[in-house]
Coordinates of C-alpha atoms in Angstrom, one line a residue:
M1 CA 134.5 145.6 94.6
M2 CA 135.9 143.4 97.4
T3 CA 139.1 141.6 96.7
K4 CA 139.6 137.9 97.6
T5 CA 141.7 139.0 100.6
D6 CA 138.8 141.2 101.8
L7 CA 136.4 138.3 101.4
I8 CA 138.7 136.0 103.4
A9 CA 139.0 138.6 106.1
R10 CA 135.3 139.0 106.3
F11 CA 134.8 135.2 106.3
A12 CA 137.5 134.3 108.9
G13 CA 137.4 137.2 111.2
R14 CA 140.1 136.3 113.7
N15 CA 143.5 135.4 112.2
A16 CA 142.4 136.6 108.8
G17 CA 146.0 137.0 107.5
Y18 CA 146.9 133.4 108.4
Y19 CA 143.8 132.0 106.5
A20 CA 144.4 134.3 103.5
R21 CA 147.9 132.9 103.1
T22 CA 146.8 129.4 103.7
F23 CA 143.8 129.5 101.3
D24 CA 146.0 131.0 98.6
R25 CA 148.5 128.2 99.0
L26 CA 145.9 125.5 99.0
Q27 CA 144.2 126.9 95.9
A28 CA 147.4 127.4 94.0
C29 CA 148.8 123.9 94.5
R30 CA 147.5 121.4 91.9
G31 CA 149.1 118.4 93.6
P32 CA 149.1 117.0 97.1
V33 CA 149.9 119.6 99.8
V34 CA 150.4 119.4 103.5
S35 CA 148.8 122.1 105.7
F36 CA 148.7 122.0 109.5
N37 CA 146.5 124.2 111.7
P38 CA 148.0 124.5 115.2
A39 CA 144.9 126.1 116.7
A40 CA 142.6 123.3 115.4
A41 CA 145.1 120.7 116.7
L42 CA 145.3 122.3 120.1
F43 CA 141.7 123.2 120.8
G44 CA 140.0 120.5 118.6
P45 CA 136.2 120.8 119.0
L46 CA 136.4 124.3 120.4
W47 CA 138.0 125.5 117.2
A48 CA 135.5 123.6 115.0
G49 CA 132.5 125.0 116.9
M50 CA 133.9 128.5 117.0
R51 CA 134.4 128.4 113.2
G52 CA 130.9 127.1 112.5
L53 CA 132.0 123.6 111.4
S54 CA 129.1 121.8 113.3
F55 CA 129.7 118.3 111.9
L56 CA 133.4 118.4 112.7
F57 CA 132.5 119.7 116.2
L58 CA 130.2 116.8 117.0
L59 CA 132.7 114.3 115.5
L60 CA 135.6 115.6 117.5
C61 CA 133.5 115.7 120.7
F62 CA 132.7 112.0 120.2
L63 CA 136.3 111.0 119.5
D64 CA 137.6 113.1 122.3
L65 CA 135.2 111.5 124.8
V66 CA 136.3 108.1 123.7
A67 CA 140.0 109.0 124.4
L68 CA 139.3 111.0 127.6
T69 CA 137.1 108.3 129.1
Q70 CA 140.0 105.9 128.7
I71 CA 142.4 108.4 130.3
T72 CA 140.0 109.2 133.2
S73 CA 139.3 105.6 134.0
G74 CA 143.0 104.8 133.9
V75 CA 143.9 107.6 136.3
W76 CA 140.9 108.4 138.5
G77 CA 138.2 105.9 137.4
N78 CA 136.6 103.8 140.0
T79 CA 136.6 100.8 137.7
D80 CA 136.9 98.3 140.6
G81 CA 134.5 100.0 143.0
A82 CA 131.9 97.3 142.8
A83 CA 134.6 94.6 143.3
N84 CA 135.9 96.4 146.4
A85 CA 132.4 96.7 147.8
R86 CA 131.9 92.9 147.2
V87 CA 135.2 92.1 148.9
A88 CA 134.3 94.2 151.9
Q89 CA 131.0 92.4 152.2
L90 CA 132.6 89.0 151.9
Q91 CA 135.2 89.8 154.6
A92 CA 132.5 90.8 157.0
T93 CA 130.7 87.5 156.3
I94 CA 134.0 85.6 156.8
A95 CA 134.5 87.3 160.2
S96 CA 131.0 86.4 161.2
R97 CA 131.5 82.8 160.3
R98 CA 134.8 82.6 162.1
T99 CA 133.1 83.9 165.2
E100 CA 130.3 81.3 164.8
A101 CA 132.9 78.6 164.5
T102 CA 134.7 79.7 167.7
E103 CA 131.5 79.9 169.7
A104 CA 130.4 76.5 168.4
L105 CA 133.7 74.9 169.3
A106 CA 133.5 76.4 172.8
A107 CA 130.0 75.0 173.2
G108 CA 131.2 71.6 172.2
N109 CA 129.4 71.6 168.8
S110 CA 132.3 70.4 166.6
A111 CA 130.0 69.7 163.6
G112 CA 128.7 73.3 163.6
A113 CA 132.2 74.6 164.0
A114 CA 133.4 72.6 161.1
T115 CA 130.5 73.8 158.9
A116 CA 131.1 77.4 159.8
T117 CA 134.9 77.0 159.2
K118 CA 134.3 75.4 155.8
L119 CA 132.0 78.3 154.8
A120 CA 134.6 80.8 155.9
D121 CA 137.3 79.0 153.9
N122 CA 135.2 79.0 150.8
L123 CA 134.4 82.7 151.1
Q124 CA 138.1 83.4 151.6
K125 CA 138.8 81.7 148.2
A126 CA 136.2 84.1 146.7
V127 CA 138.0 87.1 148.3
D128 CA 141.4 85.9 147.0
A129 CA 139.9 85.6 143.5
A130 CA 138.4 89.1 143.7
G131 CA 141.8 90.4 144.8
T132 CA 143.4 88.8 141.8
A133 CA 140.8 90.4 139.5
A134 CA 141.4 93.8 141.2
A135 CA 145.1 93.5 140.6
Q136 CA 144.6 92.7 136.9
S137 CA 142.2 95.6 136.7
A138 CA 144.9 97.9 138.2
K139 CA 147.4 96.7 135.6
G140 CA 144.8 97.3 132.8
A141 CA 144.4 100.9 134.1
G142 CA 147.8 101.8 132.9
A143 CA 147.1 100.3 129.5
R144 CA 143.9 102.3 129.2
L145 CA 145.7 105.5 130.2
W146 CA 148.3 105.2 127.5
A147 CA 145.9 104.0 124.9
G148 CA 143.7 107.1 125.6
V149 CA 146.7 109.4 125.5
G150 CA 147.8 107.9 122.2
L151 CA 144.3 108.1 120.7
L152 CA 143.9 111.8 121.8
L153 CA 147.2 112.8 120.3
L154 CA 146.3 111.0 117.0
I155 CA 142.9 112.7 116.9
R156 CA 144.5 116.1 117.4
L157 CA 147.2 115.4 114.8
V158 CA 144.6 114.4 112.1
T159 CA 142.4 117.4 113.1
G160 CA 145.3 119.8 112.5
L161 CA 146.1 118.2 109.2
C162 CA 142.5 118.3 107.9
A163 CA 141.3 121.6 109.4
N164 CA 142.6 124.0 106.8
F165 CA 141.2 121.9 103.9
L166 CA 137.8 121.7 105.6
Y167 CA 137.7 125.4 106.4
E168 CA 138.8 126.3 102.8
R169 CA 135.9 124.3 101.4
R170 CA 133.5 126.1 103.8
F171 CA 134.9 129.4 102.5
S172 CA 134.2 128.3 98.9
A173 CA 130.6 127.4 99.9
W174 CA 130.2 130.7 101.8
R175 CA 131.2 132.7 98.7
G176 CA 128.1 131.3 97.0
N177 CA 125.9 131.8 100.1
Q178 CA 127.1 134.5 102.4
H179 CA 124.2 133.9 104.8
M180 CA 126.1 130.9 106.1
A181 CA 127.7 131.2 109.6
H182 CA 131.2 132.7 109.3
G183 CA 133.9 134.3 111.4
A184 CA 134.5 133.5 115.0
P185 CA 132.2 135.7 117.1
A186 CA 132.5 135.8 120.9
L187 CA 128.9 134.5 121.3
R188 CA 129.5 131.4 119.3
L189 CA 132.8 130.8 121.1
A190 CA 131.0 131.1 124.5
V191 CA 128.2 128.7 123.4
T192 CA 130.7 126.2 122.1
A193 CA 132.8 126.4 125.3
G194 CA 129.6 125.9 127.4
L195 CA 128.6 122.8 125.4
I196 CA 132.0 121.3 125.7
T197 CA 132.1 121.9 129.4
A198 CA 128.7 120.4 129.9
I199 CA 129.2 117.4 127.6
Y200 CA 132.7 116.5 128.9
G201 CA 132.0 117.3 132.5
I202 CA 128.9 115.2 132.8
T203 CA 130.4 112.2 130.9
L204 CA 133.6 112.1 132.7
Y205 CA 131.9 112.6 136.1
T206 CA 130.0 109.4 135.5
V207 CA 133.3 107.6 135.0
V208 CA 135.0 109.0 138.1
A209 CA 132.1 108.9 140.5
T210 CA 131.7 105.9 142.7
A211 CA 127.9 106.1 142.7
P212 CA 126.6 108.7 140.3
P213 CA 123.1 110.0 141.1
A214 CA 120.3 107.8 139.6
W215 CA 118.8 110.7 137.6
L216 CA 122.1 111.0 135.7
T217 CA 122.4 107.4 134.7
T218 CA 118.6 106.6 134.2
F219 CA 116.1 108.9 132.6
P220 CA 113.4 109.8 135.2
A221 CA 110.5 108.0 133.5
D222 CA 106.9 108.6 134.5
K223 CA 105.2 105.2 134.6
A224 CA 101.9 106.8 135.5
L225 CA 102.0 109.0 132.4
F226 CA 102.8 106.0 130.3
A227 CA 99.8 104.1 131.7
A228 CA 97.5 107.0 131.1
V229 CA 98.6 107.5 127.5
E230 CA 98.4 103.8 126.8
A231 CA 94.9 103.6 128.1
W232 CA 93.9 106.6 126.1
L233 CA 95.3 105.1 122.9
D234 CA 93.5 101.8 123.6
A235 CA 90.3 103.6 124.1
G236 CA 90.9 105.6 120.9
F237 CA 91.4 102.4 118.8
V238 CA 88.2 100.9 120.2
A239 CA 86.2 104.1 119.6
T240 CA 87.5 104.5 116.0
Y241 CA 86.7 100.9 115.2
D242 CA 83.2 101.2 116.6
A243 CA 82.6 104.4 114.6
G244 CA 83.9 103.0 111.3
R245 CA 83.1 99.4 111.6
G246 CA 81.2 99.3 108.3
V247 CA 84.1 101.0 106.4
F248 CA 86.7 98.7 107.9
D249 CA 84.6 95.6 107.2
G250 CA 84.0 96.7 103.6
I251 CA 87.7 97.3 102.9
R252 CA 88.5 93.9 104.4
N253 CA 85.8 92.1 102.4
A254 CA 86.9 93.8 99.1
I255 CA 90.5 92.8 99.6
R256 CA 89.4 89.3 100.6
I257 CA 87.5 89.0 97.3
L258 CA 90.5 90.1 95.3
V259 CA 92.9 87.7 97.1
E260 CA 90.4 84.8 96.8
A261 CA 90.1 85.5 93.1
F262 CA 93.9 85.2 92.8
E263 CA 93.8 82.0 94.8
V264 CA 91.1 80.4 92.8
V265 CA 93.1 81.0 89.6
L266 CA 96.5 80.1 91.0
V267 CA 95.8 77.4 93.5
G268 CA 92.5 75.8 92.3
T269 CA 93.7 75.4 88.7
P270 CA 96.0 72.3 88.0
W271 CA 99.7 73.2 88.2
P272 CA 100.5 72.4 84.5
V273 CA 97.9 74.9 83.3
V274 CA 99.1 77.6 85.7
M275 CA 102.7 77.1 84.7
L276 CA 101.9 77.1 81.0
V277 CA 99.8 80.3 81.3
I278 CA 102.4 82.1 83.4
C279 CA 105.2 81.2 81.0
T280 CA 103.2 82.2 78.0
L281 CA 102.2 85.4 79.6
G282 CA 105.9 86.2 80.3
W283 CA 106.8 85.3 76.7
Q284 CA 104.1 87.5 75.2
L285 CA 104.7 90.5 77.5
A286 CA 108.4 90.4 78.2
G287 CA 110.1 88.2 75.7
L288 CA 111.6 84.7 75.5
R289 CA 114.4 85.2 78.0
V290 CA 111.8 86.2 80.7
A291 CA 109.7 83.1 79.8
I292 CA 112.7 80.8 80.2
F293 CA 113.6 82.4 83.6
T294 CA 109.9 82.1 84.7
A295 CA 109.8 78.4 83.7
A296 CA 113.0 77.8 85.7
A297 CA 111.7 79.6 88.7
L298 CA 108.4 77.7 88.7
A299 CA 110.3 74.4 88.3
Y300 CA 112.3 75.3 91.5
L301 CA 109.1 76.0 93.4
G302 CA 107.5 72.7 92.3
L303 CA 110.6 70.5 92.8
F304 CA 111.1 71.7 96.4
G305 CA 107.4 71.3 97.4
F306 CA 106.7 75.0 97.5
W307 CA 104.1 75.1 94.7
E308 CA 100.9 75.7 96.7
L309 CA 102.5 78.0 99.2
S310 CA 104.2 79.9 96.4
M311 CA 100.9 80.4 94.7
L312 CA 99.4 81.7 97.9
T313 CA 102.4 84.1 98.2
V314 CA 102.0 85.2 94.6
A315 CA 98.3 85.9 95.3
L316 CA 99.2 88.1 98.3
L317 CA 102.1 89.8 96.6
G318 CA 100.2 90.2 93.3
A319 CA 97.1 91.7 95.1
A320 CA 99.2 94.1 97.1
S321 CA 101.4 95.2 94.2
I322 CA 98.4 95.8 91.9
L323 CA 96.6 97.8 94.6
C324 CA 99.8 99.8 95.2
I325 CA 100.2 100.6 91.5
L326 CA 96.5 101.3 90.9
I327 CA 96.5 103.7 93.9
G328 CA 100.0 105.0 93.8
I329 CA 100.4 106.1 90.2
P330 CA 97.2 108.3 90.2
L331 CA 98.3 109.8 93.4
G332 CA 101.7 110.5 92.0
I333 CA 100.1 112.2 89.0
W334 CA 98.0 114.3 91.3
F335 CA 100.9 115.3 93.4
A336 CA 102.9 116.3 90.3
R337 CA 100.0 118.5 89.3
S338 CA 99.4 120.1 92.8
K339 CA 102.4 121.2 94.8
R340 CA 100.1 122.0 97.7
A341 CA 98.8 118.5 97.8
Y342 CA 102.3 117.0 97.6
A343 CA 103.5 119.3 100.4
A344 CA 100.7 118.0 102.6
A345 CA 101.3 114.4 101.6
Q346 CA 105.1 114.4 102.1
P347 CA 104.9 114.0 106.0
V348 CA 102.5 111.1 105.5
L349 CA 104.8 109.4 103.0
D350 CA 107.7 109.9 105.3
F351 CA 105.8 108.4 108.2
M352 CA 104.8 105.4 106.0
Q353 CA 108.4 104.8 105.0
T354 CA 110.2 105.4 108.3
M355 CA 107.9 103.7 110.8
P356 CA 109.2 100.2 111.6
A357 CA 107.3 97.5 109.6
F358 CA 106.1 95.6 112.8
V359 CA 104.4 98.7 114.1
Y360 CA 102.0 98.8 111.1
L361 CA 100.6 95.5 112.3
I362 CA 99.2 97.0 115.5
P363 CA 96.6 99.4 114.0
V364 CA 95.9 96.9 111.2
I365 CA 95.0 94.2 113.8
A366 CA 92.9 96.7 115.8
F367 CA 90.8 97.8 112.8
F368 CA 90.9 94.8 110.4
G369 CA 91.6 91.7 112.6
T370 CA 94.0 89.0 111.4
G371 CA 94.3 87.0 108.2
K372 CA 95.2 87.8 104.6
P373 CA 93.4 91.1 104.1
P374 CA 95.0 92.8 107.1
G375 CA 98.4 91.5 105.8
I376 CA 97.8 93.1 102.4
I377 CA 96.7 96.4 104.1
A378 CA 99.9 96.5 106.1
T379 CA 101.8 95.7 102.9
L380 CA 100.0 98.6 101.1
I381 CA 101.1 101.1 103.8
F382 CA 104.7 99.9 103.6
G383 CA 105.0 99.5 99.9
M384 CA 103.1 102.3 98.3
P385 CA 105.4 105.4 99.0
P386 CA 108.1 104.5 96.4
V387 CA 105.7 104.4 93.4
I388 CA 104.1 107.6 94.5
R389 CA 107.3 109.5 95.0
L390 CA 109.0 108.3 91.9
T391 CA 105.9 108.9 89.7
T392 CA 105.8 112.5 91.0
L393 CA 109.6 112.8 90.5
G394 CA 109.4 111.6 87.0
L395 CA 106.5 113.8 86.0
N396 CA 108.1 116.9 87.6
G397 CA 111.3 116.1 85.6
V398 CA 109.6 116.5 82.2
S399 CA 110.7 119.7 80.6
D400 CA 108.1 122.6 80.6
E401 CA 109.2 123.5 77.1
V402 CA 108.2 120.0 75.8
K403 CA 104.8 120.3 77.4
E404 CA 104.2 123.8 76.1
A405 CA 105.2 122.6 72.6
A406 CA 102.6 119.9 72.8
R407 CA 99.9 122.3 74.0
A408 CA 100.9 124.7 71.1
Y409 CA 100.0 122.0 68.7
G410 CA 96.5 121.7 70.2
A411 CA 97.0 118.8 72.6
T412 CA 94.6 118.7 75.5
E413 CA 95.9 118.2 79.1
W414 CA 94.9 114.5 78.9
Q415 CA 96.8 114.1 75.7
V416 CA 99.8 115.9 77.1
L417 CA 99.8 113.5 80.1
R418 CA 99.2 110.3 78.1
G419 CA 101.4 111.1 75.1
V420 CA 104.2 113.3 76.5
E421 CA 104.6 113.2 80.3
L422 CA 104.0 109.5 81.0
P423 CA 106.3 108.2 78.2
L424 CA 109.1 110.6 79.3
A425 CA 108.6 109.7 83.0
K426 CA 108.4 106.0 82.3
A427 CA 111.9 105.1 83.5
S428 CA 111.2 106.8 86.9
I429 CA 107.7 105.2 87.2
L430 CA 109.2 101.7 86.4
A431 CA 111.8 102.2 89.1
G432 CA 109.0 103.1 91.5
I433 CA 107.1 99.9 90.6
N434 CA 110.2 97.9 91.0
Q435 CA 110.8 99.3 94.5
T436 CA 107.2 98.8 95.5
I437 CA 107.3 95.2 94.5
L438 CA 110.4 94.7 96.5
M439 CA 108.9 96.5 99.5
C440 CA 105.8 94.3 99.3
L441 CA 108.0 91.3 99.1
S442 CA 109.7 92.2 102.4
M443 CA 106.3 92.6 104.1
V444 CA 105.1 89.1 103.0
V445 CA 107.2 87.5 105.7
I446 CA 106.2 90.0 108.3
A447 CA 102.5 89.7 107.4
S448 CA 102.7 86.0 108.2
L449 CA 102.8 87.1 111.9
I450 CA 99.2 88.1 111.7
G451 CA 97.9 85.0 109.9
A452 CA 98.8 85.7 106.2
Q453 CA 99.6 82.4 104.7
G454 CA 102.2 81.5 102.1
L455 CA 106.0 81.1 102.1
G456 CA 106.3 83.7 104.8
S457 CA 104.9 81.2 107.3
V458 CA 107.6 78.8 106.3
V459 CA 110.3 81.4 107.0
L460 CA 108.7 82.3 110.3
Q461 CA 108.6 78.6 111.3
S462 CA 112.2 78.3 110.3
L463 CA 113.2 81.2 112.5
Q464 CA 111.3 79.7 115.5
Y465 CA 113.0 76.3 115.2
A466 CA 116.3 77.4 113.8
A467 CA 115.7 75.4 110.6
K468 CA 118.4 77.1 108.5
G469 CA 118.2 75.1 105.4
Q470 CA 114.4 75.2 105.2
G471 CA 114.4 79.0 105.8
L472 CA 117.0 79.6 103.1
L473 CA 115.1 77.5 100.5
A474 CA 111.8 79.3 101.4
G475 CA 113.5 82.7 101.2
L476 CA 114.9 81.9 97.8
A477 CA 111.4 80.9 96.7
I478 CA 110.0 84.2 97.8
L479 CA 112.7 86.0 95.9
L480 CA 112.0 84.1 92.7
C481 CA 108.2 84.9 93.0
A482 CA 109.0 88.6 93.2
M483 CA 111.5 88.5 90.4
V484 CA 109.0 86.8 88.1
I485 CA 106.4 89.4 88.8
D486 CA 108.9 92.2 88.4
R487 CA 110.3 90.9 85.1
I488 CA 106.8 90.4 83.6
V489 CA 105.6 93.9 84.7
Q490 CA 108.6 95.7 83.5
G491 CA 108.7 93.7 80.3
S492 CA 105.1 94.6 79.5
F493 CA 105.9 98.3 79.9
H494 CA 109.0 98.1 77.7
S495 CA 107.1 96.2 75.0
R496 CA 104.7 99.2 74.7
K497 CA 107.5 101.6 73.9

C-alpha cells in the first residue's frame, strides 16, 4: 500500500520532497499558517501551467499582461507616435504657409501674405500645444513604468503566498480522482512556455510597434461571406413561412383568441367588478394577507391611471404564464421519465435561456408578424425553460424507495405520479412557476417593441423621451401585476396541501 509520501511524490513529480514537507506542515497546522513558494513567485503562470492549475495560469497571464503592458509602454511604448506624426504634418504645413506668405509679399499681395502668416501662426500654436501634450505623456511614462513594476511584484508576491495552498487542495482532489492531471511533465512545460511566449509576445508587440499590421489589430472579416449567409437565412425564413403558413397562422389565431378572452374579462368589465373578483379570488385561493396586498396593488394601478394598461399587461402576462405552465409541467414530467428525451432537450433549453431576448423577436416577426400574439410567443420561448427544468429536477429528486413502496401497495403509475411524486416535488415546481412568471414579466417590456400593448409601451416611451418618473411608476406597476399573479398562484398550490 502506498504511503502518503509516495502519493505526494507521484502527484508532484519534480521537487516531491519539498511538497511532501509543505503539505505535511499545511495539514498539521490548525490555525493560520504562512507558506511561500519561491518557484511560483518567480515563474508565475509558467509554474501554474506546468503544475496543471489551469485557472491560476489564465488569471496570472491576465494580471501579468496588465503589469507588463504598463512597463512596456513606459519604457519602449510608442504612446505618442500619433502625436509626433501630427506634429510633423503640421510643421510641413507651416513651412508651406510661410513660403506662400513670402511669395505673396514679394509679389506685392500684402493681404494674401497676412492671411498666410496668420494661418501659419495658428498652426504653430497647435504644434506648441502638441509638444506640451507630448512632454506630459513622457512624464506619465515614468509613472506607468513604476506602477507596472509595483503591480508585477505584488502579483508575484501574492502568487508565492497562495501557491502551496492551491496546490495542496489540488492534491486532495487528486487523491479522490487520480485521472486528474498531475506532476510536471516536460510536454506540459513546453506547451505552457509556448502559450506564454505567444500570448505575451503578440500583446506586447502591439504596444511597442508604431504601426502593427492590420491583420493583428483587426480580425480579417469576410464581408462577402456575411452577405451570402445573410441572404441564405433571409431566403430560409421566407421559404419556411411559405411552407408552414397555415400552422403559423393557426397558432397566432389561437393565442389571439386566448388574449382577447382575457381582455374581454379584464378590460371590458367595469373596474369595481374586476377589482372585487380579483381580491375575492386572492382571498379564497391564497388567504387574507394576499387579498389585502392585491387590493393595495390594484388601488395603486387605478390611482396613477394605469388601470386599463395594467389589465392589458395582466392579459399578456397571464396568457403567457398559463401557456408556459400548461406546456412546461407536462414536458418536465416527460423528461423526468425519459432520460433520453431530457438529454435531447437540454441543448434546446440552454439555447432558449442563453440567447439574448431581443434575438427572439427576429424569427417571431418573420413567422407571426407583429402584435400581441407574437409577443406572447416570444415570451413563451424565453420563460418556459425554468418550469421545465425545475419540474424535472423536483421529480428526479423523489426517492426511488418511496416510489417503490407506493407501487408495492398496489398504486398505479398515475397514482404514484399524482399522489407521491408531484406532492414531494411541489416545492421545486413552485419555484419553477415563480421563475417563469418573473421571466415572462421581463419579456412584457421587450415584447412592446413588436406591438404588444400594455405597461411595456409606457416604459418604452419613457426610455425614448428620458421620462424617468413615468418609467419608474410604470415599472413598479408591472412589478405589482407580476407579484399579484405569483402570490395567487402559489397560494392556490399551498392551500391544496
